[in-house]
Each structure stands twice: as structure tokens, then as C-alpha cells.
Amino acid sequence: MGTHVIKMPDIGEGIAEVELSVWHVKVGDMVVEDQVLADVMTDKAMVDIPSPVNGKVIALGGQPGEVMAVGSILISIEVEGAGNVKESAQPAAVAVKEAPVAAPKAEAVVESKPAAAPRPAAVCQGPMVAREADERPLASPAVRKHALDLGIQLRLVRGTGPAGRVLHEDLDAYLAQGQQPQSTAAAAYAQRNDEEQIPVIGMRRKIAQRMQDATQRAAHFSYVEEIDVTAVEELRAHLNEKHGATRGKLTLLPFLVRAMVVALRDFPQINARYDDEAQVITRLGAVHVGVATQSNIGLMVPVVRHAEARSLWDIAAEISRLATAARNGKASRDELSGSTITLTSLGALGGIVSTPVLNLPEVAIVGVNKIVERPMVIKGQIVIRKMMNLSSSFDHRVVDGMDAAQFIQAIRGLLEQPATLFVE
């Protein structure tokens, strides 16, 4: 038997270090070629690290949240044959940190011994498992809420997800084995003194760093304007009724992207990037629209490239494709970089007003609030109209307040008279 050491690969584009986000295997697991071993986070995207060999995991080279240099030892696998590590090098290869079975604690980093036996909780085959009183099982907020509603103590449930994460199916299995939870009513009013420490790692760390950087470096200011979207919504409904079955359904977002493209022709200073270190503003002819998208691992901004050259249906299809890739964690680095202006929307949850944070080095972000029906006075008559606010932010170092207001007013005019979106 030999040892095959996998080192942190060079992902390209000058990246010298990456963050280890999550392990998909643990010490003692048997792995096969092309099986995903771990996910690592670069500045822009999550990257899968597959196994090039078949074998048994004997050591992990880091813990989730650890920043690792390219070329450092990621994982050691026992394989048939000689492997790629000489005998004298094996002790150094295996004397590394072992990933924790449960959720990692931010302050705890413990060196593992290669011969250490796994904890009983990690090998329990039943639905119920005994954890230490202070050990917090790994689970999503939805699973925690479900367990609370059912009166189930999560620390008693064996998790079958990655790193021992408790899933909804594990709660079902717990109940199917005849375990008796507290009554829902009793659980809802029971005293709670539990606490949970959640390390800020992976995508959440990147989001935190980028938001902090943006708010510290840029001179944010926001401008809010209300728009009567009755006409564009009527046009959207008509196009969906006529062409939806063959070309796909249109949401409001493609119309907004089209309005931004047309308005930017008169405001090139807004379709720009600002390099504040070099003190250079780059105005771009191409309109690459970043569309803020919520995913299971946090906020991502996939990019609709060359929106100026796309039709409504082409824009809609690309937004849908990119959003699906981002939510599934499959968006590539190229799909998550290079935007010149960003569009952000919470859809029906959009609220009345927001103050979106710039996606540096861009100098503008257009925020969409929810559509509501309200009584409006038009030509002395009270009528019901569909109204929506745009809450947009700009970098005051580059964009003057008058220019920002006129840009949003131009978008307003285009959406309130939607035929002008297509008049050249």
C-alpha cells in the first residue's frame, strides 16, 4: 500500500491561496476516482476538488474556514501500489489536521493523531445518536425550525448529510424509529438557553469582506423614484400570452435590463468601473449586467454579458440560466465576474425602499422594490395603477447626484412608455 497526497491545485488567474469551504469526506472513508473531496472558495466562485485515485482517506489537510496556500497538502489517500509519496515523507503527509465531525467552532483547532479512532457519533448507524451536551449539531435554519416544531432535540438525531449535517430526512427517520418528541405546544413555550456559534467561512466570509470593503471605500448615496409600471406589465402579460409557450415567460427583469441599456447610452459615466488605487475611471461600451441572486451559500452576482446586444427573450433566458447555475453552486468564475452595473431585486419581498450596496469596482447598482396597486390621480381622476419604486445607489466619487437622478428618470420614462424601449 502507498500514500497518494493531493495538494491544493493552482486554480489560475494568479490566485495564491484559497479558503477550504467544506469537506465531503472524512478520515476512514473510501473514495473513488472523480469523487468530489472538498469545495474551496476563491474570490469569485466555489470550486470542486475531485479525487484522481481510488483509495482510503487517511488524513485531511485543513479545516473548513482555513485559508490554504496553493501547493499545500489538501488530503492524503491510501492507495494500492506505491502512491506518489516516498516512505520517508509519509509521516509529514499524515500529521495534519482532521476535519471535525460536527460543526466547527471558530476558536477550536485541534491536531489529530493518525491512529485516533473515530468518535462513536460518526459511526452510529441508527437514527438516534448521543452528542455531548455542549456540542451543536450541524443543521440548516429550516431543519432547526422543523425540529423545534416537532419537539425533537437535534443533538439526539444522527445527521447523514455532509460533515454530519442533520437533514429533514433524518428527522423523519428519528420519528419513524418510534422516538417520542415533546408535544408541539410544549416545545413552542419551552424555555430555551441554547446558543450557537457559527464560524464566518466560505461564501459568507467573502460576502462580508466585499460588503465591508464597498461601504468603507465608496462614497455611497441612494436615490429612490417611483415608477408607474402598469403599461409595461400589460405589455409583459400580452407577450407572455402570445409567445410564452414558444419563447418562454418574461418577468419584469428583462424589461428593466433593456431600460438600463437604453438609458446608459446617454449616461456613459454610470456604466463604468473605478480603480481607486490607480485613480482611473474606465467607461465601457459593453453593458455587462450583474444580477444579484440568492443561493444556498449566500449572495452571488452572475453576469448577463453584452445585454446591449440581446433581445428580451434572450435576456430572460440568460438570467434564468445564470440564476439556476448560481443557486446550484455551478456558476463558473467567468459567469460571476466582469459586470459593469448591477441589478438587484427581492421580487415580491422587495419592500418599499432599500439602500443597496455597490458591487465594487462598479459605480452604480439599481434596486427593484415590489409592485403594489395604489390609487393615483391622473388628469384629475383617481385611478388604480401598478406602482413600483427603484432604490438605486451610486458612488459619489464618480457619479454626480444630478446625473444619477436623470439616469433613473430616464429608466422611468422608458418603462412608463414601454414602446420607447424598442424605438431606435
Short mmCIF file of C-alpha atoms in Angstrom, two decimals:
data_model
loop_
_atom_site.label_atom_id
_atom_site.label_comp_id
_atom_site.label_asym_id
_atom_site.label_seq_id
_atom_site.Cartn_x
_atom_site.Cartn_y
_atom_site.Cartn_z
CA MET A 1 0.00 0.00 0.00
CA GLY A 2 1.15 3.56 -0.63
CA THR A 3 0.07 7.11 0.05
CA HIS A 4 -1.22 9.50 -2.60
CA VAL A 5 -1.05 13.13 -1.48
CA ILE A 6 -3.31 15.65 -3.21
CA LYS A 7 -2.10 19.23 -2.98
CA MET A 8 -4.15 22.38 -3.30
CA PRO A 9 -4.25 22.91 -7.08
CA ASP A 10 -3.40 26.10 -8.91
CA ILE A 11 -6.85 27.36 -9.92
CA GLY A 12 -5.36 30.03 -12.16
CA GLU A 13 -5.62 33.81 -12.59
CA GLY A 14 -2.76 34.43 -10.17
CA ILE A 15 -4.59 33.00 -7.13
CA ALA A 16 -2.04 32.16 -4.42
CA GLU A 17 -4.42 30.94 -1.71
CA VAL A 18 -8.00 29.73 -1.35
CA GLU A 19 -10.34 29.04 1.52
CA LEU A 20 -11.30 25.47 2.35
CA SER A 21 -15.08 25.67 2.48
CA VAL A 22 -16.39 22.15 3.17
CA TRP A 23 -15.21 18.55 3.25
CA HIS A 24 -17.32 15.91 1.52
CA VAL A 25 -15.28 13.07 3.04
CA LYS A 26 -13.75 12.22 6.40
CA VAL A 27 -10.85 10.11 7.63
CA GLY A 28 -11.60 6.44 7.03
CA ASP A 29 -13.88 6.98 4.02
CA MET A 30 -13.30 5.00 0.85
CA VAL A 31 -13.24 7.24 -2.22
CA VAL A 32 -13.27 6.59 -5.96
CA GLU A 33 -11.77 8.43 -8.87
CA ASP A 34 -13.57 11.71 -9.75
CA GLN A 35 -15.47 11.74 -6.43
CA VAL A 36 -15.65 15.30 -5.05
CA LEU A 37 -13.48 15.51 -1.94
CA ALA A 38 -13.86 19.15 -0.94
CA ASP A 39 -15.10 22.55 -2.03
CA VAL A 40 -12.75 25.52 -1.94
CA MET A 41 -13.68 29.17 -2.27
CA THR A 42 -11.81 31.65 -4.45
CA ASP A 43 -12.56 35.36 -4.63
CA LYS A 44 -15.34 34.68 -7.11
CA ALA A 45 -16.60 31.11 -7.03
CA MET A 46 -16.79 27.75 -5.33
CA VAL A 47 -14.56 25.11 -6.91
CA ASP A 48 -14.91 21.31 -6.55
CA ILE A 49 -11.76 19.31 -5.85
CA PRO A 50 -12.16 15.74 -7.22
CA SER A 51 -10.10 12.69 -6.37
CA PRO A 52 -7.71 11.43 -9.08
CA VAL A 53 -7.44 7.99 -7.43
CA ASN A 54 -9.33 5.23 -5.64
CA GLY A 55 -8.42 4.64 -2.01
CA LYS A 56 -8.99 5.33 1.68
CA VAL A 57 -8.77 8.77 3.27
CA ILE A 58 -6.05 8.74 5.94
CA ALA A 59 -5.64 12.47 6.66
CA LEU A 60 -7.21 15.82 5.88
CA GLY A 61 -5.02 18.85 5.42
CA GLY A 62 -7.21 21.57 6.91
CA GLN A 63 -10.48 22.55 8.50
CA PRO A 64 -13.42 24.43 6.92
CA GLY A 65 -12.68 28.14 7.03
CA GLU A 66 -8.92 27.70 6.82
CA VAL A 67 -7.10 29.68 4.15
CA MET A 68 -4.64 27.39 2.38
CA ALA A 69 -1.81 28.21 0.02
CA VAL A 70 -1.72 26.74 -3.46
CA GLY A 71 0.56 23.70 -3.30
CA SER A 72 -0.12 22.88 0.35
CA ILE A 73 -1.29 19.39 1.31
CA LEU A 74 -5.05 19.07 0.94
CA ILE A 75 -5.65 15.37 1.61
CA SER A 76 -3.77 12.07 1.89
CA ILE A 77 -5.25 8.87 0.48
CA GLU A 78 -4.04 5.31 1.00
CA VAL A 79 -3.91 3.57 -2.37
CA GLU A 80 -2.92 0.26 -3.88
CA GLY A 81 0.66 0.33 -5.10
CA ALA A 82 3.41 2.84 -4.36
CA GLY A 83 1.38 6.05 -4.38
CA ASN A 84 3.13 9.35 -5.04
CA VAL A 85 4.84 9.82 -1.63
CA LYS A 86 8.09 8.23 -0.59
CA GLU A 87 8.10 6.23 2.65
CA SER A 88 10.15 8.84 4.48
CA ALA A 89 7.67 11.54 3.57
CA GLN A 90 4.60 9.72 4.84
CA PRO A 91 4.68 10.90 8.46
CA ALA A 92 4.67 14.53 7.38
CA ALA A 93 1.86 13.85 4.96
CA VAL A 94 -0.46 12.32 7.53
CA ALA A 95 0.32 14.51 10.53
CA VAL A 96 -2.24 17.11 9.60
CA LYS A 97 -5.49 18.42 10.98
CA GLU A 98 -8.59 16.28 10.81
CA ALA A 99 -11.86 17.90 9.87
CA PRO A 100 -14.39 17.89 12.73
CA VAL A 101 -17.39 15.61 12.60
CA ALA A 102 -19.78 18.24 13.89
CA ALA A 103 -20.00 21.95 13.15
CA PRO A 104 -16.56 23.54 13.61
CA LYS A 105 -16.06 26.00 16.43
CA ALA A 106 -14.34 29.20 15.44
CA GLU A 107 -11.91 29.17 18.35
CA ALA A 108 -11.05 25.49 18.37
CA VAL A 109 -8.30 23.95 16.22
CA VAL A 110 -7.15 20.56 17.45
CA GLU A 111 -4.32 18.50 16.00
CA SER A 112 -5.47 14.95 15.30
CA LYS A 113 -3.45 11.76 15.56
CA PRO A 114 -3.46 9.46 12.51
CA ALA A 115 -4.26 6.44 14.65
CA ALA A 116 -7.08 8.08 16.61
CA ALA A 117 -10.35 6.16 16.48
CA PRO A 118 -13.39 8.00 15.12
CA ARG A 119 -15.94 9.23 17.59
CA PRO A 120 -18.95 6.94 18.17
CA ALA A 121 -21.30 9.62 16.90
CA ALA A 122 -19.68 9.46 13.48
CA VAL A 123 -20.23 5.76 13.01
CA CYS A 124 -23.62 5.28 14.63
CA GLN A 125 -25.97 3.59 12.20
CA GLY A 126 -29.28 4.33 13.92
CA PRO A 127 -31.42 7.48 13.77
CA MET A 128 -30.52 8.44 17.35
CA VAL A 129 -27.05 9.47 18.46
CA ALA A 130 -25.69 10.79 21.74
CA ARG A 131 -23.72 14.02 21.48
CA GLU A 132 -22.03 15.95 24.23
CA ALA A 133 -24.30 18.46 25.95
CA ASP A 134 -22.37 21.43 24.57
CA GLU A 135 -21.96 20.03 21.05
CA ARG A 136 -24.06 21.84 18.46
CA PRO A 137 -25.26 19.59 15.64
CA LEU A 138 -24.84 20.97 12.13
CA ALA A 139 -28.20 21.82 10.52
CA SER A 140 -29.81 24.49 8.37
CA PRO A 141 -32.19 27.06 9.94
CA ALA A 142 -35.13 25.32 8.24
CA VAL A 143 -34.21 21.97 9.78
CA ARG A 144 -33.78 23.59 13.21
CA LYS A 145 -37.21 25.20 12.93
CA HIS A 146 -38.73 21.88 11.81
CA ALA A 147 -37.13 20.08 14.74
CA LEU A 148 -38.38 22.75 17.16
CA ASP A 149 -41.92 22.47 15.79
CA LEU A 150 -41.76 18.68 16.24
CA GLY A 151 -40.28 18.92 19.72
CA ILE A 152 -37.14 16.99 18.69
CA GLN A 153 -33.78 17.65 20.31
CA LEU A 154 -31.36 17.89 17.41
CA ARG A 155 -28.42 16.62 19.44
CA LEU A 156 -30.16 13.23 19.61
CA VAL A 157 -30.57 12.90 15.84
CA ARG A 158 -27.90 11.32 13.65
CA GLY A 159 -27.06 13.51 10.66
CA THR A 160 -26.48 11.83 7.32
CA GLY A 161 -25.54 14.97 5.39
CA PRO A 162 -22.01 16.27 4.68
CA ALA A 163 -19.91 16.58 7.86
CA GLY A 164 -22.77 15.02 9.86
CA ARG A 165 -25.33 17.70 8.91
CA VAL A 166 -28.85 16.87 10.10
CA LEU A 167 -31.33 16.81 7.21
CA HIS A 168 -35.13 16.81 7.08
CA GLU A 169 -34.98 13.10 6.21
CA ASP A 170 -33.04 12.46 9.43
CA LEU A 171 -35.90 13.98 11.45
CA ASP A 172 -38.35 11.69 9.63
CA ALA A 173 -36.11 8.69 10.35
CA TYR A 174 -35.91 9.68 14.01
CA LEU A 175 -39.71 9.70 14.28
CA ALA A 176 -40.06 6.51 12.21
CA GLN A 177 -37.94 4.64 14.77
CA GLY A 178 -40.55 5.36 17.42
CA GLN A 179 -38.67 8.16 19.20
CA GLN A 180 -41.14 10.29 21.10
CA PRO A 181 -40.69 14.03 20.72
CA GLN A 182 -42.18 16.60 23.04
CA SER A 183 -45.59 17.90 22.05
CA THR A 184 -45.51 20.79 19.59
CA ALA A 185 -47.35 23.04 22.04
CA ALA A 186 -44.95 22.24 24.88
CA ALA A 187 -41.93 22.79 22.65
CA ALA A 188 -43.24 26.15 21.44
CA TYR A 189 -43.42 27.51 25.01
CA ALA A 190 -40.42 25.72 26.50
CA GLN A 191 -37.60 27.82 27.92
CA ARG A 192 -34.51 27.93 25.75
CA ASN A 193 -30.98 28.68 26.89
CA ASP A 194 -29.08 27.27 23.93
CA GLU A 195 -26.53 29.23 21.95
CA GLU A 196 -24.95 28.56 18.60
CA GLN A 197 -21.62 29.81 17.31
CA ILE A 198 -21.42 29.91 13.53
CA PRO A 199 -17.97 30.43 12.01
CA VAL A 200 -17.99 33.02 9.24
CA ILE A 201 -16.35 30.98 6.49
CA GLY A 202 -16.69 30.25 2.80
CA MET A 203 -19.12 32.37 0.79
CA ARG A 204 -20.41 34.14 3.90
CA ARG A 205 -16.88 35.37 4.66
CA LYS A 206 -16.43 36.59 1.08
CA ILE A 207 -19.76 38.42 1.17
CA ALA A 208 -18.87 40.04 4.50
CA GLN A 209 -15.48 41.15 3.22
CA ARG A 210 -16.87 42.58 -0.02
CA MET A 211 -19.73 44.42 1.69
CA GLN A 212 -17.41 45.90 4.30
CA ASP A 213 -14.90 46.89 1.65
CA ALA A 214 -17.58 48.52 -0.50
CA THR A 215 -19.08 50.57 2.32
CA GLN A 216 -15.67 51.70 3.57
CA ARG A 217 -14.20 52.67 0.20
CA ALA A 218 -17.07 54.06 -1.84
CA ALA A 219 -19.00 57.26 -1.12
CA HIS A 220 -22.47 55.74 -1.27
CA PHE A 221 -25.58 57.73 -1.92
CA SER A 222 -29.02 56.40 -2.79
CA TYR A 223 -31.83 57.79 -4.91
CA VAL A 224 -35.42 56.50 -4.85
CA GLU A 225 -38.02 57.08 -7.52
CA GLU A 226 -41.49 55.62 -8.03
CA ILE A 227 -42.49 54.27 -11.42
CA ASP A 228 -45.91 53.52 -12.88
CA VAL A 229 -45.38 50.05 -14.34
CA THR A 230 -49.00 49.49 -15.40
CA ALA A 231 -48.25 49.79 -19.12
CA VAL A 232 -45.12 47.63 -19.11
CA GLU A 233 -46.92 44.97 -17.05
CA GLU A 234 -49.75 44.96 -19.60
CA LEU A 235 -47.19 44.55 -22.39
CA ARG A 236 -45.46 41.75 -20.49
CA ALA A 237 -48.77 39.90 -19.96
CA HIS A 238 -49.63 40.30 -23.66
CA LEU A 239 -46.25 38.98 -24.82
CA ASN A 240 -46.43 36.03 -22.43
CA GLU A 241 -49.92 35.14 -23.65
CA LYS A 242 -48.87 35.34 -27.29
CA HIS A 243 -45.33 33.95 -27.18
CA GLY A 244 -44.88 32.40 -23.73
CA ALA A 245 -45.44 28.84 -24.90
CA THR A 246 -42.80 29.05 -27.63
CA ARG A 247 -40.28 31.63 -26.39
CA GLY A 248 -40.62 31.33 -22.62
CA LYS A 249 -42.23 33.53 -19.99
CA LEU A 250 -40.98 37.06 -19.38
CA THR A 251 -40.60 38.55 -15.92
CA LEU A 252 -40.13 42.28 -15.33
CA LEU A 253 -36.34 41.89 -15.09
CA PRO A 254 -35.65 41.71 -18.87
CA PHE A 255 -37.58 44.97 -19.34
CA LEU A 256 -35.51 46.58 -16.59
CA VAL A 257 -32.28 45.38 -18.16
CA ARG A 258 -33.40 46.72 -21.54
CA ALA A 259 -34.31 50.08 -19.96
CA MET A 260 -30.88 50.26 -18.30
CA VAL A 261 -29.16 49.50 -21.62
CA VAL A 262 -31.04 52.27 -23.44
CA ALA A 263 -30.64 54.82 -20.63
CA LEU A 264 -26.90 54.18 -20.34
CA ARG A 265 -26.39 55.43 -23.88
CA ASP A 266 -26.85 58.95 -22.52
CA PHE A 267 -25.06 58.29 -19.22
CA PRO A 268 -21.76 56.51 -20.04
CA GLN A 269 -20.26 57.69 -16.74
CA ILE A 270 -22.60 55.29 -14.93
CA ASN A 271 -21.63 52.19 -16.93
CA ALA A 272 -18.13 52.32 -15.51
CA ARG A 273 -15.59 50.87 -13.11
CA TYR A 274 -13.47 52.94 -10.76
CA ASP A 275 -9.95 51.82 -9.82
CA ASP A 276 -9.48 53.97 -6.74
CA GLU A 277 -5.89 52.83 -6.23
CA ALA A 278 -4.81 53.88 -9.73
CA GLN A 279 -7.32 56.78 -9.72
CA VAL A 280 -8.68 55.72 -13.13
CA ILE A 281 -12.30 55.56 -14.29
CA THR A 282 -12.97 53.12 -17.13
CA ARG A 283 -16.15 53.73 -19.11
CA LEU A 284 -17.35 50.72 -21.05
CA GLY A 285 -19.42 50.45 -24.20
CA ALA A 286 -20.47 46.88 -23.41
CA VAL A 287 -23.21 46.58 -20.80
CA HIS A 288 -22.50 43.53 -18.64
CA VAL A 289 -25.36 43.45 -16.12
CA GLY A 290 -24.76 41.65 -12.84
CA VAL A 291 -27.98 40.16 -11.47
CA ALA A 292 -27.83 39.70 -7.69
CA THR A 293 -29.01 36.15 -6.92
CA GLN A 294 -29.62 34.48 -3.57
CA SER A 295 -28.23 30.96 -3.34
CA ASN A 296 -27.93 28.34 -0.61
CA ILE A 297 -24.38 29.50 0.07
CA GLY A 298 -25.10 33.23 0.00
CA LEU A 299 -25.47 36.18 -2.35
CA MET A 300 -23.91 35.73 -5.80
CA VAL A 301 -23.88 38.05 -8.82
CA PRO A 302 -23.85 36.18 -12.15
CA VAL A 303 -23.35 38.39 -15.19
CA VAL A 304 -25.52 38.82 -18.29
CA ARG A 305 -22.83 39.72 -20.79
CA HIS A 306 -23.46 42.14 -23.65
CA ALA A 307 -27.01 42.91 -22.62
CA GLU A 308 -26.94 45.69 -25.23
CA ALA A 309 -26.97 43.02 -27.97
CA ARG A 310 -29.72 40.78 -26.55
CA SER A 311 -33.48 40.63 -27.12
CA LEU A 312 -35.98 40.48 -24.27
CA TRP A 313 -36.26 36.69 -24.51
CA ASP A 314 -32.53 36.27 -24.81
CA ILE A 315 -32.03 38.35 -21.66
CA ALA A 316 -34.75 36.37 -19.85
CA ALA A 317 -33.23 33.02 -20.83
CA GLU A 318 -29.75 34.09 -19.76
CA ILE A 319 -30.97 35.41 -16.39
CA SER A 320 -32.78 32.12 -15.78
CA ARG A 321 -29.76 30.03 -16.80
CA LEU A 322 -27.34 32.01 -14.66
CA ALA A 323 -29.66 32.09 -11.64
CA THR A 324 -30.04 28.30 -11.77
CA ALA A 325 -26.27 27.82 -12.04
CA ALA A 326 -25.66 30.20 -9.12
CA ARG A 327 -28.27 28.58 -6.87
CA ASN A 328 -26.82 25.14 -7.61
CA GLY A 329 -23.29 26.34 -6.93
CA LYS A 330 -22.29 25.57 -10.54
CA ALA A 331 -21.63 29.10 -11.82
CA SER A 332 -18.10 29.49 -13.17
CA ARG A 333 -15.64 32.27 -12.34
CA ASP A 334 -16.25 33.87 -15.73
CA GLU A 335 -20.00 33.86 -15.11
CA LEU A 336 -19.52 35.59 -11.75
CA SER A 337 -17.13 38.35 -12.80
CA GLY A 338 -16.81 41.26 -15.20
CA SER A 339 -20.07 43.13 -14.57
CA THR A 340 -20.28 46.86 -15.31
CA ILE A 341 -23.53 47.62 -13.45
CA THR A 342 -25.70 45.52 -11.12
CA LEU A 343 -29.44 44.93 -10.85
CA THR A 344 -30.79 43.64 -7.53
CA SER A 345 -34.34 42.57 -6.76
CA LEU A 346 -36.10 40.75 -3.95
CA GLY A 347 -39.19 40.23 -6.08
CA ALA A 348 -42.44 40.18 -4.10
CA LEU A 349 -40.41 40.70 -0.90
CA GLY A 350 -38.83 43.86 -2.27
CA GLY A 351 -40.38 46.21 0.28
CA ILE A 352 -40.99 49.91 -0.20
CA VAL A 353 -37.40 51.16 -0.27
CA SER A 354 -33.88 49.79 0.11
CA THR A 355 -30.31 51.08 0.06
CA PRO A 356 -28.33 48.54 -1.98
CA VAL A 357 -24.57 48.30 -1.51
CA LEU A 358 -22.36 48.84 -4.56
CA ASN A 359 -20.69 45.89 -6.22
CA LEU A 360 -17.19 47.39 -6.47
CA PRO A 361 -15.49 48.44 -8.69
CA GLU A 362 -18.84 49.35 -10.32
CA VAL A 363 -20.23 52.81 -9.61
CA ALA A 364 -23.98 52.06 -9.75
CA ILE A 365 -26.50 49.46 -8.63
CA VAL A 366 -30.22 49.56 -9.47
CA GLY A 367 -32.52 48.13 -6.80
CA VAL A 368 -36.06 46.97 -7.56
CA ASN A 369 -38.83 47.12 -4.97
CA LYS A 370 -42.15 45.27 -5.06
CA ILE A 371 -45.08 46.21 -7.28
CA VAL A 372 -48.19 47.41 -5.45
CA GLU A 373 -51.56 48.66 -6.66
CA ARG A 374 -52.32 52.16 -5.39
CA PRO A 375 -54.82 54.90 -6.14
CA MET A 376 -53.22 57.63 -8.24
CA VAL A 377 -54.54 60.94 -9.54
CA ILE A 378 -54.27 61.18 -13.33
CA LYS A 379 -55.83 64.14 -15.14
CA GLY A 380 -57.97 64.89 -12.12
CA GLN A 381 -59.29 61.33 -11.84
CA ILE A 382 -58.46 58.75 -9.17
CA VAL A 383 -57.40 55.50 -10.86
CA ILE A 384 -55.74 52.31 -9.69
CA ARG A 385 -52.21 51.89 -11.04
CA LYS A 386 -49.40 49.42 -10.52
CA MET A 387 -46.57 51.30 -8.85
CA MET A 388 -43.00 50.28 -8.09
CA ASN A 389 -40.03 52.05 -6.55
CA LEU A 390 -36.48 51.90 -7.82
CA SER A 391 -33.97 52.26 -4.98
CA SER A 392 -30.56 52.76 -6.51
CA SER A 393 -27.12 53.53 -5.11
CA PHE A 394 -24.17 55.30 -6.71
CA ASP A 395 -20.53 56.05 -5.97
CA HIS A 396 -20.48 59.80 -5.36
CA ARG A 397 -16.76 59.89 -6.11
CA VAL A 398 -17.64 59.22 -9.75
CA VAL A 399 -21.35 59.90 -10.24
CA ASP A 400 -22.86 63.32 -9.52
CA GLY A 401 -26.29 63.47 -7.90
CA MET A 402 -27.88 65.19 -10.90
CA ASP A 403 -26.59 62.53 -13.28
CA ALA A 404 -27.87 59.74 -11.03
CA ALA A 405 -31.33 61.31 -10.78
CA GLN A 406 -31.54 61.88 -14.54
CA PHE A 407 -30.43 58.30 -15.23
CA ILE A 408 -33.19 56.87 -13.03
CA GLN A 409 -35.70 59.30 -14.53
CA ALA A 410 -34.68 58.05 -17.99
CA ILE A 411 -35.38 54.46 -16.89
CA ARG A 412 -38.71 55.63 -15.50
CA GLY A 413 -39.70 57.23 -18.81
CA LEU A 414 -38.77 54.14 -20.78
CA LEU A 415 -40.79 51.79 -18.54
CA GLU A 416 -43.83 54.06 -18.38
CA GLN A 417 -43.83 54.29 -22.19
CA PRO A 418 -42.56 50.77 -22.98
CA ALA A 419 -42.74 51.22 -26.77
CA THR A 420 -39.72 53.55 -26.43
CA LEU A 421 -37.64 50.59 -25.25
CA PHE A 422 -37.57 49.38 -28.85
CA VAL A 423 -37.51 52.65 -30.84
CA GLU A 424 -34.10 53.23 -32.39
#
